[in-house]
mmCIF file of C-alpha atoms and ligand atoms in Angstrom:
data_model
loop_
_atom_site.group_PDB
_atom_site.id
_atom_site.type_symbol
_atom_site.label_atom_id
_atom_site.label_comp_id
_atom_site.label_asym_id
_atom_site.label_seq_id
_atom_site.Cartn_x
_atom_site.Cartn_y
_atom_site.Cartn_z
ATOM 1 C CA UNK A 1 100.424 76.979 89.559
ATOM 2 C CA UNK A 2 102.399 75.203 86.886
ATOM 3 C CA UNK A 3 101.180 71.482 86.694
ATOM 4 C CA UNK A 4 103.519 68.702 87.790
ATOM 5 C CA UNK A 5 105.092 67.248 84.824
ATOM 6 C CA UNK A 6 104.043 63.178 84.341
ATOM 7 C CA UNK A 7 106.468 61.199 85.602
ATOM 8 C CA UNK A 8 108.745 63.643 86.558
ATOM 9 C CA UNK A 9 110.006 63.362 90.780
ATOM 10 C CA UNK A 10 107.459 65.064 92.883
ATOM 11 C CA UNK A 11 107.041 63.422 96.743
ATOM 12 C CA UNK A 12 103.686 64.510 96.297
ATOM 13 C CA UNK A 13 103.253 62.742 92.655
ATOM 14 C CA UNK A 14 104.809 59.231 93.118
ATOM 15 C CA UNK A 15 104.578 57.913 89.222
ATOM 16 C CA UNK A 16 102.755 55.070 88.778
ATOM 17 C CA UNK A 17 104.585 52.329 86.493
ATOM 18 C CA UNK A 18 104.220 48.936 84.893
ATOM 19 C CA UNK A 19 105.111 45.718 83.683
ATOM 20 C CA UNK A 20 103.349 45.013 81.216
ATOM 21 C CA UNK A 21 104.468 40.900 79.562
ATOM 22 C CA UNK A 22 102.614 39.071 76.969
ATOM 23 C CA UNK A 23 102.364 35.663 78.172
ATOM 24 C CA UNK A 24 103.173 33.691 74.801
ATOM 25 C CA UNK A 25 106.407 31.823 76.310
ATOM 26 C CA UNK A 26 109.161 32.168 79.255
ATOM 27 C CA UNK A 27 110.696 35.571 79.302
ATOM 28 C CA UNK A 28 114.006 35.832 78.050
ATOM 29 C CA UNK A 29 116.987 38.341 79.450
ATOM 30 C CA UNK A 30 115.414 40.918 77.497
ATOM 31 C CA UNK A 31 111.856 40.919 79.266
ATOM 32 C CA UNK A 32 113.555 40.697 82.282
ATOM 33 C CA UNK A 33 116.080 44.037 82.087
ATOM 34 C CA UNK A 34 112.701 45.453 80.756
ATOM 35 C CA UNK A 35 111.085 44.928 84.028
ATOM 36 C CA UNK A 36 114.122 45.395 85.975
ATOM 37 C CA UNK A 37 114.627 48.693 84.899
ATOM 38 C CA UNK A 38 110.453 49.615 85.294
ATOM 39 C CA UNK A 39 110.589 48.328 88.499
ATOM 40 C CA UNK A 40 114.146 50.751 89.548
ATOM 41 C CA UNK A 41 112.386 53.919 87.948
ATOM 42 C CA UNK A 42 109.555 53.469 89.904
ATOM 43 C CA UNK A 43 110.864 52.454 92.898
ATOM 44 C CA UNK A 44 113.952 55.029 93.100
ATOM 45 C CA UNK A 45 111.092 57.764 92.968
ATOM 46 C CA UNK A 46 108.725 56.240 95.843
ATOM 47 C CA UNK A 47 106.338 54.983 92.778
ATOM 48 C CA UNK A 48 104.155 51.976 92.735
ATOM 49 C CA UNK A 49 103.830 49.142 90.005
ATOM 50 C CA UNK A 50 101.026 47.539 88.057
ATOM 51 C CA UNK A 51 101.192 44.101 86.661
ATOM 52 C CA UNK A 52 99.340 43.983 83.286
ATOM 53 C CA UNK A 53 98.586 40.530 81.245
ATOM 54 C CA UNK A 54 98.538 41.653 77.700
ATOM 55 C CA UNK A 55 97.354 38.478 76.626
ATOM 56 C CA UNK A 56 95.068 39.613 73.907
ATOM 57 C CA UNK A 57 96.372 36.709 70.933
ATOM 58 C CA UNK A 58 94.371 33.429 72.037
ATOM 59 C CA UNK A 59 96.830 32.019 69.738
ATOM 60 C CA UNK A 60 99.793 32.819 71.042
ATOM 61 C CA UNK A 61 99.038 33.435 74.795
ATOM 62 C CA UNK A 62 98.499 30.824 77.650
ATOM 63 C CA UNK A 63 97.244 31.280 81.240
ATOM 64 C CA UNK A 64 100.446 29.279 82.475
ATOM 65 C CA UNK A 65 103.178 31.635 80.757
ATOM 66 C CA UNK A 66 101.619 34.205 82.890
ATOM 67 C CA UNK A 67 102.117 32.151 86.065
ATOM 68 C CA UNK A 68 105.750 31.845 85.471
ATOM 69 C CA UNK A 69 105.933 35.268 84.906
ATOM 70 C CA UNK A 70 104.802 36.109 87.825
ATOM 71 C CA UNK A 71 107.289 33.665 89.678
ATOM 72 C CA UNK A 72 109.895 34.725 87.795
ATOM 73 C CA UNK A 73 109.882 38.281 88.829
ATOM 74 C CA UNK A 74 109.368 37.113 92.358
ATOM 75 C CA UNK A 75 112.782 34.552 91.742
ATOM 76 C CA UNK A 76 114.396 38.063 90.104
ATOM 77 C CA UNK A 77 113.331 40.316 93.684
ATOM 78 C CA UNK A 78 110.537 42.403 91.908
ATOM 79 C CA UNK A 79 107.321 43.474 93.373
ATOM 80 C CA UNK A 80 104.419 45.120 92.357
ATOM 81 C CA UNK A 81 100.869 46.793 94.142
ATOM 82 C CA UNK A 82 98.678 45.720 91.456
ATOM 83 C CA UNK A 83 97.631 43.151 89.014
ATOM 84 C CA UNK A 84 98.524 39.585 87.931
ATOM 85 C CA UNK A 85 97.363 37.683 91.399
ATOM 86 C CA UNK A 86 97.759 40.788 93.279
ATOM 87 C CA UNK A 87 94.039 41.763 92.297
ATOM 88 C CA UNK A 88 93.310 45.209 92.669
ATOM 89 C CA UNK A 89 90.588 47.912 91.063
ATOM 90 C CA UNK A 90 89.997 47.264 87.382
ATOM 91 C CA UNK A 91 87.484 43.697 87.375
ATOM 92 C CA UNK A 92 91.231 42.219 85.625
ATOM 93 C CA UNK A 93 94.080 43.296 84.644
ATOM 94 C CA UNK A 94 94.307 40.873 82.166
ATOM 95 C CA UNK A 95 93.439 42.580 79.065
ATOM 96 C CA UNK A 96 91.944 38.806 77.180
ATOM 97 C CA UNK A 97 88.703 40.001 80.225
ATOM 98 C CA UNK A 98 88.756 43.404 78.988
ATOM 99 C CA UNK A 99 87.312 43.283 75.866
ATOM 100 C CA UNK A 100 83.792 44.657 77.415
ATOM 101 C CA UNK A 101 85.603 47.680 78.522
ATOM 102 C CA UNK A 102 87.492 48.396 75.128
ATOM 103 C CA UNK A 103 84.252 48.147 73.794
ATOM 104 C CA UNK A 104 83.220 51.404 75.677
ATOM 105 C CA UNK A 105 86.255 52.924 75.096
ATOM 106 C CA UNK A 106 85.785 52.521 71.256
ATOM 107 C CA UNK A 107 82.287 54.248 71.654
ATOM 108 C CA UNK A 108 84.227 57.355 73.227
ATOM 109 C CA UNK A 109 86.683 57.283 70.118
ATOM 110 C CA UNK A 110 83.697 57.127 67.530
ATOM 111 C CA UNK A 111 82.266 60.434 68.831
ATOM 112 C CA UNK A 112 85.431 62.270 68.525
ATOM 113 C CA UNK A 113 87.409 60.488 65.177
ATOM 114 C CA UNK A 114 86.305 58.702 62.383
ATOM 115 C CA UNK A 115 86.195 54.849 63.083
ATOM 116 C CA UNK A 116 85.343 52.850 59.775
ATOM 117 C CA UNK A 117 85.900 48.996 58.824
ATOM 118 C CA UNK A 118 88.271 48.196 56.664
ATOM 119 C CA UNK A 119 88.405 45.062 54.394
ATOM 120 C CA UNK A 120 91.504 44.900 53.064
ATOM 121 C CA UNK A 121 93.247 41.491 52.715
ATOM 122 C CA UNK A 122 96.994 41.062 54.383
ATOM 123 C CA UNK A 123 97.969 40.592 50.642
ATOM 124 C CA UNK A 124 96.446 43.934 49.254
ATOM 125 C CA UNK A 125 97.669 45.844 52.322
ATOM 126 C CA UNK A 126 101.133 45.206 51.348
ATOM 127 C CA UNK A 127 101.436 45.311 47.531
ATOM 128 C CA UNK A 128 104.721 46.880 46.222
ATOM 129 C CA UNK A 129 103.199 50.393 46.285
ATOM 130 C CA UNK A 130 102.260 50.449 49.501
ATOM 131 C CA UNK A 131 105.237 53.164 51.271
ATOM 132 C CA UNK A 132 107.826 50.493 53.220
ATOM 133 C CA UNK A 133 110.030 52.146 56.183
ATOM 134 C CA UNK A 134 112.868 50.638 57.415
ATOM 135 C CA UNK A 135 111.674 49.615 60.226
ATOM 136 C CA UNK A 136 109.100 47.269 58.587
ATOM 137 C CA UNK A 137 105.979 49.198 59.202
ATOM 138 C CA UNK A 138 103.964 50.400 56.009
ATOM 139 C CA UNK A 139 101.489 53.379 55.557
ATOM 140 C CA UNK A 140 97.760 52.127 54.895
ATOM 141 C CA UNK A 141 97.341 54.103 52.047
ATOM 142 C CA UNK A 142 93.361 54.907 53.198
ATOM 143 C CA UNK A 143 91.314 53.086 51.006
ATOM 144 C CA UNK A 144 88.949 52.072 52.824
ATOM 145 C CA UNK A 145 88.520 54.957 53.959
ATOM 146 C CA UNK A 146 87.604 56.174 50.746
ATOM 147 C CA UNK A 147 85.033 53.315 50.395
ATOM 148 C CA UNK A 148 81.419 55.047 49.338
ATOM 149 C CA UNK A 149 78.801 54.198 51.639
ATOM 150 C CA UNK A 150 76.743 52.003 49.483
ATOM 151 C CA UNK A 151 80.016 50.060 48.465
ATOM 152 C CA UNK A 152 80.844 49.623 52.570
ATOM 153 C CA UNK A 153 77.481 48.213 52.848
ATOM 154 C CA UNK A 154 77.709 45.648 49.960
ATOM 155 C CA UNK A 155 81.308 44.822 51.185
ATOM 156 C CA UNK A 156 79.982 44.121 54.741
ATOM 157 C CA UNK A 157 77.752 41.264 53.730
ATOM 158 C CA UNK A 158 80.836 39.591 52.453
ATOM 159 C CA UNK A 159 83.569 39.544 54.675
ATOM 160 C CA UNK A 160 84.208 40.588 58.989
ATOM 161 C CA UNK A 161 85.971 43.648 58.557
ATOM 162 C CA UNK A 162 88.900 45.134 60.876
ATOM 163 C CA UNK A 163 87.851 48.321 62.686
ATOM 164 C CA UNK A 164 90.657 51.537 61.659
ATOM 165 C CA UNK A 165 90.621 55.140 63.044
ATOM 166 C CA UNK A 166 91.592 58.187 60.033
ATOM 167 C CA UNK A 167 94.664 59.729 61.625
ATOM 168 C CA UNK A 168 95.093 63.846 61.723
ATOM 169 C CA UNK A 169 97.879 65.437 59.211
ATOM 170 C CA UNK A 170 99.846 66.615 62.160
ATOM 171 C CA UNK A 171 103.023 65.735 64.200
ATOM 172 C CA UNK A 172 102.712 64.522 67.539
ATOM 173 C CA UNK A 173 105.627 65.057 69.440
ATOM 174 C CA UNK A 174 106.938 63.873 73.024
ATOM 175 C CA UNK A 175 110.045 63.862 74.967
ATOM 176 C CA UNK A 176 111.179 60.334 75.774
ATOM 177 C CA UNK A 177 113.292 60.614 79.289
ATOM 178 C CA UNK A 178 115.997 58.475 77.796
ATOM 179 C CA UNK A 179 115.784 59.003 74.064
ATOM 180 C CA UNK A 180 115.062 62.585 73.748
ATOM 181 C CA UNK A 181 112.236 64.158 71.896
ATOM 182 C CA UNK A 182 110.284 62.094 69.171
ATOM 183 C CA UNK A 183 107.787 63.389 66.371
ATOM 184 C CA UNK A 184 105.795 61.825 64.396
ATOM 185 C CA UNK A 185 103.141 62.685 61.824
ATOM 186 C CA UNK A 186 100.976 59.656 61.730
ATOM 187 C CA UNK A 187 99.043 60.850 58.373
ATOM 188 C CA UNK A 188 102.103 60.758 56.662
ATOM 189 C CA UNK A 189 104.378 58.139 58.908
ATOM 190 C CA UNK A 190 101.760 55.660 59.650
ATOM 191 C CA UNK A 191 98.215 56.314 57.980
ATOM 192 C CA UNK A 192 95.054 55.308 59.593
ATOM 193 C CA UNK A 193 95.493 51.795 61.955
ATOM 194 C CA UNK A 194 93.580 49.270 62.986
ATOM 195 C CA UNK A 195 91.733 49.510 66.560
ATOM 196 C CA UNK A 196 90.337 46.049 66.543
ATOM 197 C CA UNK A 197 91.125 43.015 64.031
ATOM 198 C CA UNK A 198 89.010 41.236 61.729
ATOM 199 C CA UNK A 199 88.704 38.560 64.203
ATOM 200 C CA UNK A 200 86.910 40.853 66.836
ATOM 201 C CA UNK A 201 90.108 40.753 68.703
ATOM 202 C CA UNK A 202 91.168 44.222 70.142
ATOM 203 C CA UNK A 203 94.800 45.754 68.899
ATOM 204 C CA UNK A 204 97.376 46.147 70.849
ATOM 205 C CA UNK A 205 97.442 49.891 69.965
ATOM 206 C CA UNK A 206 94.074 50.353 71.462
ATOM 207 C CA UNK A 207 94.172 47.716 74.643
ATOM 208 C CA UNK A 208 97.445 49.682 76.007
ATOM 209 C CA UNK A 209 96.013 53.156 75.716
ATOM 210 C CA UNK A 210 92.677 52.374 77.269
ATOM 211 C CA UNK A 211 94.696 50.145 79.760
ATOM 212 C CA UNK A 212 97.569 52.821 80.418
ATOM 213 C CA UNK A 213 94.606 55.664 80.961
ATOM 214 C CA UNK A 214 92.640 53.985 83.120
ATOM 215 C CA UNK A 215 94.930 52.498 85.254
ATOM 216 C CA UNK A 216 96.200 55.931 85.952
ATOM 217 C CA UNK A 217 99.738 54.411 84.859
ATOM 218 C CA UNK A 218 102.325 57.848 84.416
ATOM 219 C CA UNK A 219 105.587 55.860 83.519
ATOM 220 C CA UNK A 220 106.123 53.695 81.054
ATOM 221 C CA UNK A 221 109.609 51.759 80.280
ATOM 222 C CA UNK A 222 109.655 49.331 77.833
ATOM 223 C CA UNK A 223 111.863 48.555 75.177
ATOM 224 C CA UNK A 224 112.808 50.635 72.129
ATOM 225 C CA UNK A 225 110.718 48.804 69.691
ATOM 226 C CA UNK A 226 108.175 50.320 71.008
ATOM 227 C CA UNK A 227 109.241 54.025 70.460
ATOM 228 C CA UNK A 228 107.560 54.415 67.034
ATOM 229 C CA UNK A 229 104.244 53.086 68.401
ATOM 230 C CA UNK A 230 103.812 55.592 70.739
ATOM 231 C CA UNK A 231 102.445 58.547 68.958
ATOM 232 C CA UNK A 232 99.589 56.315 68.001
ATOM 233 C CA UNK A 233 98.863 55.803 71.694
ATOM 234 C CA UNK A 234 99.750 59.480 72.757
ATOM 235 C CA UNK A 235 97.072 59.740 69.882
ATOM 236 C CA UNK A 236 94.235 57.652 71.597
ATOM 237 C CA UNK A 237 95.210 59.059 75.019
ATOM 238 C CA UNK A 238 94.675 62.559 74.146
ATOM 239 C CA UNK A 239 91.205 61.459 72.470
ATOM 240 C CA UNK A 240 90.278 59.227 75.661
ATOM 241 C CA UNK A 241 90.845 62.374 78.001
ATOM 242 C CA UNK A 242 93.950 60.497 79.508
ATOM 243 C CA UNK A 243 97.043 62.698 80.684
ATOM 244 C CA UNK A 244 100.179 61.040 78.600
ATOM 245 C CA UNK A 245 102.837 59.069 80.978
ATOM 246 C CA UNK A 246 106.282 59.930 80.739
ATOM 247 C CA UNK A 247 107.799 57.542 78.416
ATOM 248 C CA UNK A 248 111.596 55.654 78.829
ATOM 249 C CA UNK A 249 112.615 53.530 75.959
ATOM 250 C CA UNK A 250 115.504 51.415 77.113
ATOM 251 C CA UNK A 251 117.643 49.410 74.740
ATOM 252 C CA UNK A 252 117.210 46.345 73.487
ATOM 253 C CA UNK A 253 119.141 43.000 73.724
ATOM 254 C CA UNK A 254 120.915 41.566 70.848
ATOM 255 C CA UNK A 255 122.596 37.872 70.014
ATOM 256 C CA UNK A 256 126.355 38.234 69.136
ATOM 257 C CA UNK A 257 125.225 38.533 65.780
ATOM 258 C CA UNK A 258 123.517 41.497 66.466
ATOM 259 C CA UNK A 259 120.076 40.122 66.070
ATOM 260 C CA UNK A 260 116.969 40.660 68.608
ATOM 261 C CA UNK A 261 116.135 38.690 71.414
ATOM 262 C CA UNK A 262 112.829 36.822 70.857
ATOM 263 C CA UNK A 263 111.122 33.754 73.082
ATOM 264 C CA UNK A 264 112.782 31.686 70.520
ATOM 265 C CA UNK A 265 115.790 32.105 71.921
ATOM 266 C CA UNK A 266 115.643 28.971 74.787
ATOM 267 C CA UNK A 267 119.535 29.723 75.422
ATOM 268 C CA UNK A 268 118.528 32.967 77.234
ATOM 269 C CA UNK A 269 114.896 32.280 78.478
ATOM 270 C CA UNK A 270 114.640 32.330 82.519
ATOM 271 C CA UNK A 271 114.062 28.806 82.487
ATOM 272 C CA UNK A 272 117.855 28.676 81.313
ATOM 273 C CA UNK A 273 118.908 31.205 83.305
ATOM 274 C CA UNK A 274 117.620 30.001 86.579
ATOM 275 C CA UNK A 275 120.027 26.803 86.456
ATOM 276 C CA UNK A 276 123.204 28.814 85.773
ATOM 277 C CA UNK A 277 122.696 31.800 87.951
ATOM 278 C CA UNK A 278 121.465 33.082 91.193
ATOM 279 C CA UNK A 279 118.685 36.021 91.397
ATOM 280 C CA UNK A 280 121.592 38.181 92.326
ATOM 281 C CA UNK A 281 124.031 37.404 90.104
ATOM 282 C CA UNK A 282 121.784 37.846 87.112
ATOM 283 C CA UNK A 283 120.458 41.096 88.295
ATOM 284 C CA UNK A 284 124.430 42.039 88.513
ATOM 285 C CA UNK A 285 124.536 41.112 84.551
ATOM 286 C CA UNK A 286 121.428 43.203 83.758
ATOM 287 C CA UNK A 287 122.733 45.902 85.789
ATOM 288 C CA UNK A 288 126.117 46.221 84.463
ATOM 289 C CA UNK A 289 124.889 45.333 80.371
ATOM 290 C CA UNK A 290 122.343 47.706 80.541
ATOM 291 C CA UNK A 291 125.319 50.817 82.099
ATOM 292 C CA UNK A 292 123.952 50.981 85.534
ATOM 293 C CA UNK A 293 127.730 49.708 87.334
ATOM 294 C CA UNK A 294 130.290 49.157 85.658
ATOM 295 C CA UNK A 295 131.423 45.426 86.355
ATOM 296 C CA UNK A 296 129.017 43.192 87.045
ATOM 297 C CA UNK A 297 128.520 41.737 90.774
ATOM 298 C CA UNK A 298 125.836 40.685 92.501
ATOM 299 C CA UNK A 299 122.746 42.832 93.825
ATOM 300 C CA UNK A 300 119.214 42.472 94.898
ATOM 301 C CA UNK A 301 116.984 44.998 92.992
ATOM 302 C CA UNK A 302 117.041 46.680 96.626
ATOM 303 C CA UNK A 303 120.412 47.141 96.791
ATOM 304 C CA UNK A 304 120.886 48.387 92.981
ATOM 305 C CA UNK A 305 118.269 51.554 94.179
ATOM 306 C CA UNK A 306 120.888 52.990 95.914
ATOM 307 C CA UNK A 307 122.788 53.337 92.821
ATOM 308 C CA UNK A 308 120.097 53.921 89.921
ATOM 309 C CA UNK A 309 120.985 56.683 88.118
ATOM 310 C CA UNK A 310 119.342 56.666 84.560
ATOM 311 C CA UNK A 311 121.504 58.908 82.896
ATOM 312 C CA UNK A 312 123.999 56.008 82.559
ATOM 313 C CA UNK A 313 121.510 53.777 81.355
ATOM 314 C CA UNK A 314 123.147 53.060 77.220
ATOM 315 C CA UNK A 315 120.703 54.191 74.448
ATOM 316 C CA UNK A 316 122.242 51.816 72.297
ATOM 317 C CA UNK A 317 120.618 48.521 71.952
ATOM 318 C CA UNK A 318 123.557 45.751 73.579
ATOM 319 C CA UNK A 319 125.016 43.141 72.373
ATOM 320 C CA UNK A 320 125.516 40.476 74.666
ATOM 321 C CA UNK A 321 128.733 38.159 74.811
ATOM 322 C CA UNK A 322 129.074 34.856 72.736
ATOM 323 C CA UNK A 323 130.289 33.564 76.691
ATOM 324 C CA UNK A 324 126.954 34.098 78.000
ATOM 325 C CA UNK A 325 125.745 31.431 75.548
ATOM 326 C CA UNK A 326 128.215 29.084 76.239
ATOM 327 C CA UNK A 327 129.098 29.203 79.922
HETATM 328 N N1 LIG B 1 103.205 43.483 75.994
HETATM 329 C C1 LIG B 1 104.326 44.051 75.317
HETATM 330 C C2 LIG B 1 105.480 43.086 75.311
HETATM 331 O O1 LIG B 1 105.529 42.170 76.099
HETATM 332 C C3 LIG B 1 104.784 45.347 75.952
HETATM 333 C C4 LIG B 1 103.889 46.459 75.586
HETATM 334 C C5 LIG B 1 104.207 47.797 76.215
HETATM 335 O O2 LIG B 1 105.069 47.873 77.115
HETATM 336 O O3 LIG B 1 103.570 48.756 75.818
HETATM 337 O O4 LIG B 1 106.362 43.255 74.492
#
């Protein structure tokens, strides 16, 4: 029998999705079209939701933001199964109390790639020579890697290093549902990255594979940012033993000028948003920016199921209105 595809409809298969926020300020109109649209493809195909913390930067993260996340989703209709004060399986589902289980994780990876630290300052990592793509990533160009073992161990008694995985000389390839199909060769495209940081703090990279595997998740719809990260985690998936989810990389939101959204932005946050518009009114917006109807009215996430249909979802990122900012 062929296998059921991930993701793909099948009664007997309901995908499993997620919303996934860092907690490091109020979400802005971006974040919350991100989990508007999660929450429609995993609804429309009788799926169920986790609710991930990926609060990994003490610096940046506070237990608060994710709070009023939480109630902000509620305020925008959207529900979940699992996670944030839900509870569920995993001992958390925020991934700042799951260091103990990336730990065992990283064991796993050890025995089947090579995991070596790397002590390379943010300055020599990107000298001129270092290979810049336009996207602003650069490709480590290994040296570390290259370190002989009695140079490792004199270079370990003076600094913490960061902990990087040597990457195969091969493309990985997937189809993204909205985006079509994506290959990568991370050898050549990305070089060997970093698993966990100097400052013991786990990478993003790692936390979401370990966290998508384990918490069975088989959909994943986040922004388009994201796209070029995803071979890396396909990567650690395969390694883990972790079927891949089907991946949806929606557009993102830009200012009239045509620059990204951030948490900077307090014009759009929901904070904002909540005074000048009703739940249903800005789910309308998000609806009809992001291609769903075509003018925009409002709609309870409920009522927008009945018209999902992804294929009119835009894959260009939008730019939003100068009015929005004013009004
Ligand atoms: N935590 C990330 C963010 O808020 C999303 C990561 C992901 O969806 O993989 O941008």
């Amino acid at each position: 029998m062929e296998p059921a595809k991930m993701g793909s409809f099948s009664p007997s298969h309901p995908p499993k999705g997620r919303f996934a926020p860092s907690p490091s300020g109020r979400m802005h109109l971006g974040n919350a079209l991100c989990a508007l649209l999660a929450w429609l493809f995993a609804r429309s195909q009788g799926g169920s939701i986790v609710l991930r913390t990926e609060d990994l930067d003490p610096q940046r993260c506070r237990p608060e933001y994710a709070l009023q996340i939480e109630e902000d989703f509620r305020w925008l209709g959207l529900d979940w199964d699992e996670g944030g004060s839900r509870g569920g399986k995993p001992t958390s589902y925020f991934q700042s109390r799951r260091s103990l289980f990336y730990e065992d994780c990283l064991e796993i990876l050890r025995q089947k790639a090579d995991i070596y630290p790397c002590f390379c300052t943010r300055a020599e990592l990107h000298t001129a020579e270092a290979p810049h793509f336009a996207d602003g990533r650069f490709l480590y160009s290994g040296r570390c890697y290259r370190l002989k073992t009695q140079e490792r161990e004199a270079l370990l008694k003076t600094r913490r290093p960061s902990l990087r995985i040597h990457v195969p000389d091969g493309d990985i390839s997937f189809q993204d549902g909205l985006l079509g199909p994506y290959t990568e060769n991370l050898a050549k495209e990305c070089g060997d990255f970093i698993l966990r940081r100097s400052d013991g703090v786990f990478a993003y990279q790692m936390a979401v594979s370990c966290d998508d595997g384990a918490m069975g998740v088989t959909q994943v719809v986040r922004g388009r940012d994201l796209l070029s990260s995803t071979p890396r985690q396909i990567f650690l998936l395969r390694l883990l033993g972790y079927p891949e989810p089907q991946y949806y990389h929606i557009p993102l939101l830009l200012s009239p000028d045509g620059i990204r959204l951030s948490k900077r932005d307090k014009a759009l946050d929901l904070g904002r948003l909540r005074e000048r518009y009703s739940p249903e009114k800005l789910v309308g917006l998000l609806a009809f920016l992001s291609g769903l109807i075509s003018r925009s009215e409002p709609l309870t996430p409920q009522e927008l199921l009945s018209v999902f249909n992804p294929e009119t979802i835009k894959r260009e990122d939008i730019r939003l209105p100068a009015s929005l900012y004013q009004e």
